[in-house]
């Protein structure tokens, strides 16, 4: 069956026209979909024949809720969704002072193989369809009864390894005739696929960009993140500068502190030298320990020292509050545990 949540507004109009309906039926359908309706029978203003025609061919929600984990401490909820082909993906709902955020996956698995990450342990299965990403947002809203104000693409997968579908997902969320979520409230995170960053800068200058940096030198970064062997740091930083110049938006550098690996004052100094003067911000993340990797987290005290060191060099940094630590917050952990 085909997924309605893959379709744009115009494509739904065409769908209506091809079914012998007036175009505005497509608009009505689109509006129902983005009100979160998953049952054609609840779409009260659509003609019976149109609905009957669609029921055989189209499905609305492609995800099956397999598991929910709720943090006892901070309102974080983690969802494991099953896909039609037996794969599973994770999405995380988080409450912040400034609103609700959902972290969505872009692929089932990942082929980037970062050494500290659980997502890549079993390799890439496949990229998600736009509708499967849309469904994570709409289904999390349905399950929590809350409205999502921000979307971060920081779940499993590399968004720029599934560029077309991610691009369509962003446009669907942004369409003012449906979900109407501002581009400024969406953040895409990449491990550093430079052609993707350049394309994204052109296509989505209003969407926020985060870079998973995690190391301040090519030598260390290539060890932690194989992607760096193809796309080196200087070129990555250049692509980020192009983004900030074109968009006037600051780029976020994600840096997970791994004890004894990337967390010394020397690393902080190298990092400051690398990005000093850029319109940017460093987000220091406590490493979520994944047993398979053997790395441990640097600890809160070290994170604060690292942050102060960066700030003394004129680089703004924050340490991320660790949400959902009690429910296996790291990417891919739930998916891995479910197998
Ligand atoms: N592939 C994209 C999107 C994933 S985002 C990217 O790399 O940016 C998920 C973020 O969590 C990335 O910054 C990733 O490097 C980080 N991450 C992965 N494993 C982690 C772990 N065990 N602890 C903390 N952060 C981790």
XYZ file of C-alpha atoms and ligand atoms in Angstrom:
365
model
C 0.000 0.000 0.000
C 1.081 3.536 -0.664
C 1.523 6.097 2.118
C -0.543 9.263 2.084
C 1.912 10.936 4.442
C 4.454 10.892 1.604
C 2.367 13.229 -0.503
C 2.603 16.986 -0.850
C -0.435 19.271 -0.916
C -0.323 19.445 -4.707
C -0.014 15.676 -5.012
C -3.129 15.233 -2.877
C -4.979 17.631 -5.152
C -3.900 15.518 -8.106
C -4.964 12.379 -6.277
C -8.428 13.874 -5.792
C -8.635 14.965 -9.421
C -7.628 11.513 -10.649
C -10.364 10.012 -8.524
C -12.860 12.226 -10.333
C -13.169 14.621 -7.408
C -12.827 18.385 -7.262
C -9.330 19.605 -6.399
C -10.433 21.058 -3.053
C -11.052 17.506 -1.829
C -7.279 17.133 -1.919
C -6.939 20.141 0.365
C -9.504 18.699 2.766
C -7.650 15.393 2.819
C -4.340 17.174 3.444
C -5.840 19.094 6.347
C -7.178 15.926 7.972
C -3.844 14.181 7.610
C -2.046 17.009 9.393
C -4.690 17.132 12.091
C -3.405 13.655 12.828
C -6.392 11.667 11.568
C -5.503 8.123 10.606
C -8.978 6.795 9.890
C -10.652 7.807 6.628
C -14.024 7.397 8.297
C -13.321 10.364 10.564
C -12.818 12.663 7.590
C -16.401 13.770 7.725
C -16.440 16.189 4.821
C -15.058 13.749 2.212
C -17.450 11.940 -0.138
C -17.977 8.233 0.478
C -16.806 7.181 -3.019
C -13.536 9.081 -2.661
C -12.862 7.385 0.678
C -13.744 3.940 -0.636
C -11.376 4.384 -3.561
C -8.535 5.390 -1.284
C -9.041 2.720 1.346
C -7.897 -0.059 -0.991
C -4.784 1.678 -2.174
C -3.552 4.075 0.477
C -2.570 3.869 4.102
C -2.095 6.824 6.409
C 0.022 5.719 9.317
C 2.850 3.370 8.478
C 4.239 2.937 11.985
C 3.360 0.430 14.653
C 3.984 1.460 18.248
C 6.172 -1.289 19.702
C 7.318 0.248 22.939
C 7.266 3.416 25.040
C 9.717 4.225 27.806
C 8.964 7.140 30.077
C 11.603 8.833 32.160
C 10.652 9.080 35.799
C 12.609 12.276 36.236
C 12.111 14.710 33.350
C 9.142 13.914 31.086
C 11.256 12.431 28.315
C 9.516 9.641 26.424
C 11.207 7.308 24.051
C 9.273 5.458 21.347
C 10.159 2.391 19.363
C 8.163 2.223 16.138
C 7.938 -0.787 13.855
C 8.035 -0.265 10.086
C 6.111 -2.318 7.547
C 9.124 -4.466 6.655
C 10.036 -5.537 10.189
C 12.601 -2.799 10.806
C 12.269 -0.489 13.800
C 13.156 3.127 14.521
C 13.309 5.309 17.602
C 11.906 8.749 18.297
C 12.300 10.741 21.490
C 9.922 13.320 22.956
C 11.520 15.927 25.227
C 10.105 18.788 27.251
C 12.118 21.983 27.470
C 11.336 25.374 28.972
C 10.837 26.794 25.483
C 8.554 24.030 24.229
C 8.302 20.408 23.234
C 10.842 18.829 20.999
C 10.863 15.560 19.120
C 13.996 13.852 17.944
C 13.339 11.788 14.818
C 15.264 9.109 12.949
C 16.062 9.459 9.261
C 17.214 5.911 8.532
C 16.814 2.412 9.910
C 20.400 1.819 10.997
C 23.320 3.856 9.703
C 26.408 3.261 7.616
C 28.612 5.974 9.100
C 30.087 3.719 11.746
C 31.065 6.290 14.356
C 32.959 4.331 16.971
C 30.988 5.612 20.000
C 27.501 5.248 18.501
C 24.993 2.430 18.815
C 23.134 3.246 15.586
C 25.733 1.871 13.232
C 26.472 -1.374 15.014
C 24.359 -3.426 12.639
C 24.912 -1.248 9.603
C 22.375 0.496 7.418
C 19.106 -1.218 6.652
C 17.489 1.537 4.606
C 16.552 5.193 4.455
C 13.112 6.106 5.767
C 10.413 7.416 3.463
C 9.267 11.014 4.023
C 6.002 9.627 5.392
C 7.798 7.431 7.897
C 9.551 10.519 9.263
C 6.331 12.579 9.255
C 4.640 9.720 11.105
C 7.177 9.854 13.917
C 6.133 13.445 14.631
C 2.387 12.932 14.260
C 2.363 9.643 16.174
C 4.397 11.082 19.048
C 1.839 13.902 19.247
C -0.977 11.388 19.275
C 0.650 9.243 21.963
C 1.672 12.104 24.247
C -1.350 14.328 23.637
C 1.117 17.215 23.298
C 2.044 19.523 20.444
C 5.545 19.324 19.056
C 7.146 22.767 18.640
C 10.632 21.751 17.564
C 12.016 18.932 15.490
C 15.598 17.740 15.662
C 16.921 15.171 13.225
C 19.229 13.546 15.724
C 17.818 10.069 15.936
C 19.216 7.064 14.130
C 20.679 7.587 10.687
C 22.532 10.200 8.698
C 20.039 12.709 7.235
C 22.280 13.647 4.309
C 22.610 9.975 3.361
C 18.843 10.133 2.731
C 18.742 13.699 1.424
C 15.715 13.642 -0.893
C 13.392 12.098 1.650
C 14.607 14.334 4.455
C 14.106 17.391 2.226
C 10.569 16.355 1.436
C 9.890 15.704 5.123
C 11.025 19.250 6.004
C 8.829 20.752 3.289
C 5.836 18.719 4.465
C 6.270 19.854 8.074
C 6.689 23.443 6.935
C 3.716 23.646 4.546
C 1.442 26.321 5.996
C -1.633 24.504 4.666
C -0.892 21.555 6.937
C 1.495 21.275 9.868
C 2.868 24.816 9.369
C 6.007 24.353 11.458
C 8.547 27.122 10.957
C 11.807 26.113 9.275
C 13.564 27.878 12.153
C 12.207 25.272 14.518
C 13.824 22.409 12.667
C 17.420 21.283 13.186
C 19.283 18.831 10.994
C 22.381 17.169 12.392
C 25.072 15.627 10.213
C 28.291 13.741 10.820
C 29.844 15.835 8.067
C 28.809 14.773 4.555
C 30.067 17.938 2.904
C 28.148 17.770 -0.397
C 24.986 17.391 1.682
C 25.882 20.421 3.811
C 26.398 22.553 0.689
C 23.160 21.420 -0.886
C 21.280 21.979 2.365
C 22.697 25.520 2.654
C 21.215 26.296 -0.767
C 17.908 24.503 -0.241
C 17.135 25.300 3.411
C 18.828 28.494 4.569
C 16.283 28.863 7.379
C 16.768 25.423 8.877
C 19.310 25.020 11.694
C 22.437 23.009 11.084
C 24.256 20.944 13.695
C 27.552 19.218 13.043
C 28.658 16.195 15.029
C 32.248 17.224 15.475
C 33.499 15.258 18.505
C 37.187 15.826 17.746
C 39.368 18.861 16.971
C 41.987 17.193 14.737
C 41.874 15.031 11.617
C 43.953 12.369 13.296
C 41.534 11.875 16.184
C 38.359 12.534 14.216
C 39.225 9.945 11.571
C 39.743 7.450 14.370
C 36.365 8.182 15.972
C 34.387 8.918 12.817
C 35.349 7.122 9.582
C 33.467 9.772 7.548
C 36.359 12.125 8.323
C 38.674 10.007 6.166
C 36.680 11.169 3.131
C 35.682 14.642 4.305
C 38.482 16.312 6.232
C 38.112 18.885 8.979
C 39.367 21.961 7.125
C 36.891 21.371 4.311
C 34.116 20.643 6.810
C 34.785 23.900 8.648
C 34.853 25.737 5.322
C 31.427 24.329 4.409
C 30.129 25.425 7.835
C 31.471 28.932 7.296
C 29.675 29.047 3.956
C 26.479 28.073 5.766
C 26.851 30.809 8.399
C 27.738 33.429 5.795
C 24.869 32.581 3.527
C 22.242 32.076 6.220
C 23.464 34.362 9.031
C 22.526 31.497 11.323
C 24.917 30.048 13.809
C 25.981 26.479 13.409
C 25.993 24.134 16.390
C 28.941 21.829 16.952
C 28.068 18.713 18.915
C 30.918 17.393 20.997
C 30.464 14.290 23.144
C 33.101 14.164 25.859
C 34.763 10.769 26.016
C 37.013 10.160 28.980
C 40.689 10.116 28.075
C 39.980 10.409 24.350
C 38.857 13.934 23.426
C 38.337 15.693 26.757
C 41.688 17.294 27.720
C 42.522 21.004 27.927
C 44.711 20.467 24.883
C 41.666 19.255 22.927
C 39.682 22.262 24.105
C 42.451 24.551 22.895
C 42.632 22.818 19.494
C 38.866 23.049 19.203
C 38.880 26.755 20.044
C 41.567 27.404 17.427
C 39.599 25.478 14.829
C 36.355 27.417 15.142
C 37.294 30.714 16.787
C 35.565 33.715 15.246
C 32.847 31.650 13.606
C 29.138 32.246 14.122
C 28.805 29.072 16.134
C 28.126 27.406 19.397
C 29.513 24.251 20.980
C 27.161 21.819 22.624
C 29.048 19.574 25.029
C 27.223 16.294 25.420
C 27.837 13.754 28.144
C 28.637 10.526 26.336
C 25.863 8.003 26.677
C 27.655 4.828 27.470
C 27.059 2.083 24.948
C 28.483 -1.191 26.252
C 29.560 -2.390 22.822
C 31.947 0.558 22.353
C 34.041 0.479 25.525
C 34.059 4.281 25.913
C 33.103 6.046 29.112
C 31.817 9.537 29.720
C 34.084 12.326 30.897
C 31.836 13.356 33.769
C 30.139 16.581 34.718
C 33.156 18.249 36.339
C 35.368 17.748 33.314
C 32.579 18.977 31.023
C 32.324 22.215 33.009
C 36.113 22.732 32.898
C 36.155 22.040 29.166
C 33.356 24.526 28.691
C 35.115 27.229 30.735
C 38.288 26.674 28.773
C 36.453 27.150 25.480
C 34.776 30.275 26.783
C 38.089 31.717 27.918
C 39.156 31.351 24.276
C 36.090 33.270 23.126
C 34.006 30.298 21.976
C 30.489 29.997 23.384
C 29.585 26.611 24.750
C 26.921 24.913 26.805
C 26.762 21.560 28.475
C 23.640 19.765 27.502
C 21.298 18.752 30.246
C 21.128 15.013 30.055
C 17.517 14.097 29.458
C 16.236 10.580 29.663
C 19.482 9.145 31.018
C 17.459 6.598 32.940
C 15.861 5.221 29.767
C 18.847 4.611 27.488
C 19.009 8.037 25.871
C 21.688 7.273 23.290
C 20.890 6.885 19.636
C 20.032 3.421 18.611
C 20.102 1.946 22.082
C 16.438 1.043 22.233
C 16.431 -0.312 18.731
C 19.470 -2.422 19.549
C 17.975 -3.695 22.778
C 14.750 -4.730 21.019
C 16.474 -7.256 18.800
N 24.094 11.137 11.738
C 23.760 12.436 12.233
C 22.499 12.426 13.045
C 22.591 11.675 14.349
S 22.533 12.846 15.596
C 24.922 13.016 12.996
O 25.906 12.322 13.158
O 24.872 14.178 13.364
C 22.946 11.992 16.988
C 24.005 12.715 17.785
O 24.347 11.940 18.917
C 25.261 12.902 16.983
O 25.895 14.087 17.367
C 26.047 11.696 17.425
O 27.410 11.846 17.146
C 25.731 11.661 18.891
N 25.977 10.380 19.525
C 26.040 9.162 18.982
N 26.328 8.229 19.909
C 26.433 8.887 21.070
C 26.720 8.488 22.394
N 26.949 7.219 22.704
N 26.748 9.444 23.343
C 26.508 10.728 23.048
N 26.243 11.168 21.817
C 26.223 10.263 20.844
